[in-house]
Amino acid sequence: MEVDERTGLYVYSDTELDRAEGEAIESLKAHCQQAIPDPDKWLEEELRRNILLTSVDFMLNWARRSSLWPVNFGLACCAFEMIATAASRFDISRFGMEIFRASPRQADLMIVSGTLTWKMAPQLRRIYDQMAEPKWVLAMGACAISGGTFVQSYSVVPGVNCIVPVDVYVPGCPPRPEALLYGIRMIHHKISKKSIVTEG
Ligand code: SF4
């Protein structure tokens, strides 16, 4: 710091000014208080653990595909494989499906397993019509898909899709339970693509 001879004022050098400013800042830092802790910090963790953001379509489709209830429609030898699928070894209840319903009003999946005859066709259609929407149909085995080995017969329907709309076909004579489970997974996949907006 020097005195200007002309004006008689004090003149500070840049270095002195910088040092003085630095000392002032350090003094403020030394005496400043700790930041007040956020009282709502716990809320962030609670929100993260308890709130799930998703779409209505996703939730609805998740609920539907996780609780498909099949209606009993075993018609021939393929039905034994369907029954085996429901037993403990293959454990269809893993998919929320252990309840094979005797009433179509409580079912949303029809597994047609076996040979469909023309004599039985009206009953199949009536049961399908009694099922509540939305509903799905799985044709299990060659007979259900196309009449199978009996396709030339006067009495056999050449495919369940002649009577009701079919969503998934599971080929085989008979298909093994693993194949039926794969077909069911395909229906799950189909359900997960649905939208309540386009369903109207
Ligand atoms: S596909 Fe084969 S196992 Fe199934 S119902 Fe027909 S004949 Fe029987």
PDB file of N, CA, C and O in Angstrom, residues 57 60 64 133-134 194-200:
ATOM      1  N   ASP A  57     -52.865 -50.143 -19.229  1.00  0.00           N
ATOM      2  CA  ASP A  57     -52.797 -51.322 -20.107  1.00  0.00           C
ATOM      3  C   ASP A  57     -51.879 -52.383 -19.520  1.00  0.00           C
ATOM      4  O   ASP A  57     -52.219 -53.566 -19.483  1.00  0.00           O
ATOM      5  N   LEU A  60     -53.505 -54.025 -16.401  1.00  0.00           N
ATOM      6  CA  LEU A  60     -54.654 -54.854 -16.765  1.00  0.00           C
ATOM      7  C   LEU A  60     -54.194 -56.138 -17.445  1.00  0.00           C
ATOM      8  O   LEU A  60     -54.652 -57.243 -17.111  1.00  0.00           O
ATOM      9  N   ARG A  64     -54.604 -59.993 -16.181  1.00  0.00           N
ATOM     10  CA  ARG A  64     -55.296 -60.988 -17.014  1.00  0.00           C
ATOM     11  C   ARG A  64     -54.420 -62.192 -17.307  1.00  0.00           C
ATOM     12  O   ARG A  64     -54.849 -63.338 -17.188  1.00  0.00           O
ATOM     13  N   GLU A 133     -66.156 -62.018 -21.971  1.00  0.00           N
ATOM     14  CA  GLU A 133     -65.055 -61.342 -22.686  1.00  0.00           C
ATOM     15  C   GLU A 133     -64.107 -60.699 -21.670  1.00  0.00           C
ATOM     16  O   GLU A 133     -64.568 -60.262 -20.613  1.00  0.00           O
ATOM     17  N   PRO A 134     -62.834 -60.553 -21.949  1.00  0.00           N
ATOM     18  CA  PRO A 134     -62.134 -61.112 -23.100  1.00  0.00           C
ATOM     19  C   PRO A 134     -61.826 -62.590 -22.871  1.00  0.00           C
ATOM     20  O   PRO A 134     -61.649 -63.029 -21.743  1.00  0.00           O
ATOM     21  N   LYS A 194     -52.420 -56.464 -25.767  1.00  0.00           N
ATOM     22  CA  LYS A 194     -53.759 -55.856 -25.878  1.00  0.00           C
ATOM     23  C   LYS A 194     -53.768 -54.446 -25.274  1.00  0.00           C
ATOM     24  O   LYS A 194     -52.946 -54.112 -24.427  1.00  0.00           O
ATOM     25  N   SER A 195     -54.745 -53.672 -25.721  1.00  0.00           N
ATOM     26  CA  SER A 195     -54.879 -52.316 -25.192  1.00  0.00           C
ATOM     27  C   SER A 195     -56.354 -52.018 -24.975  1.00  0.00           C
ATOM     28  O   SER A 195     -57.179 -52.305 -25.848  1.00  0.00           O
ATOM     29  N   ILE A 196     -56.688 -51.460 -23.805  1.00  0.00           N
ATOM     30  CA  ILE A 196     -58.096 -51.162 -23.547  1.00  0.00           C
ATOM     31  C   ILE A 196     -58.578 -50.047 -24.463  1.00  0.00           C
ATOM     32  O   ILE A 196     -59.756 -49.892 -24.705  1.00  0.00           O
ATOM     33  N   VAL A 197     -57.663 -49.237 -24.988  1.00  0.00           N
ATOM     34  CA  VAL A 197     -58.047 -48.143 -25.886  1.00  0.00           C
ATOM     35  C   VAL A 197     -58.579 -48.725 -27.199  1.00  0.00           C
ATOM     36  O   VAL A 197     -59.639 -48.358 -27.678  1.00  0.00           O
ATOM     37  N   THR A 198     -57.818 -49.693 -27.777  1.00  0.00           N
ATOM     38  CA  THR A 198     -58.248 -50.254 -29.055  1.00  0.00           C
ATOM     39  C   THR A 198     -59.371 -51.258 -28.866  1.00  0.00           C
ATOM     40  O   THR A 198     -60.115 -51.533 -29.785  1.00  0.00           O
ATOM     41  N   GLU A 199     -59.508 -51.822 -27.629  1.00  0.00           N
ATOM     42  CA  GLU A 199     -60.633 -52.733 -27.383  1.00  0.00           C
ATOM     43  C   GLU A 199     -61.942 -51.971 -27.426  1.00  0.00           C
ATOM     44  O   GLU A 199     -62.990 -52.538 -27.643  1.00  0.00           O
ATOM     45  N   GLY A 200     -61.870 -50.659 -27.196  1.00  0.00           N
ATOM     46  CA  GLY A 200     -63.087 -49.849 -27.166  1.00  0.00           C
ATOM     47  C   GLY A 200     -63.829 -50.106 -25.895  1.00  0.00           C
ATOM     48  O   GLY A 200     -65.010 -49.950 -25.806  1.00  0.00           O
TER      49      GLY A 200
END
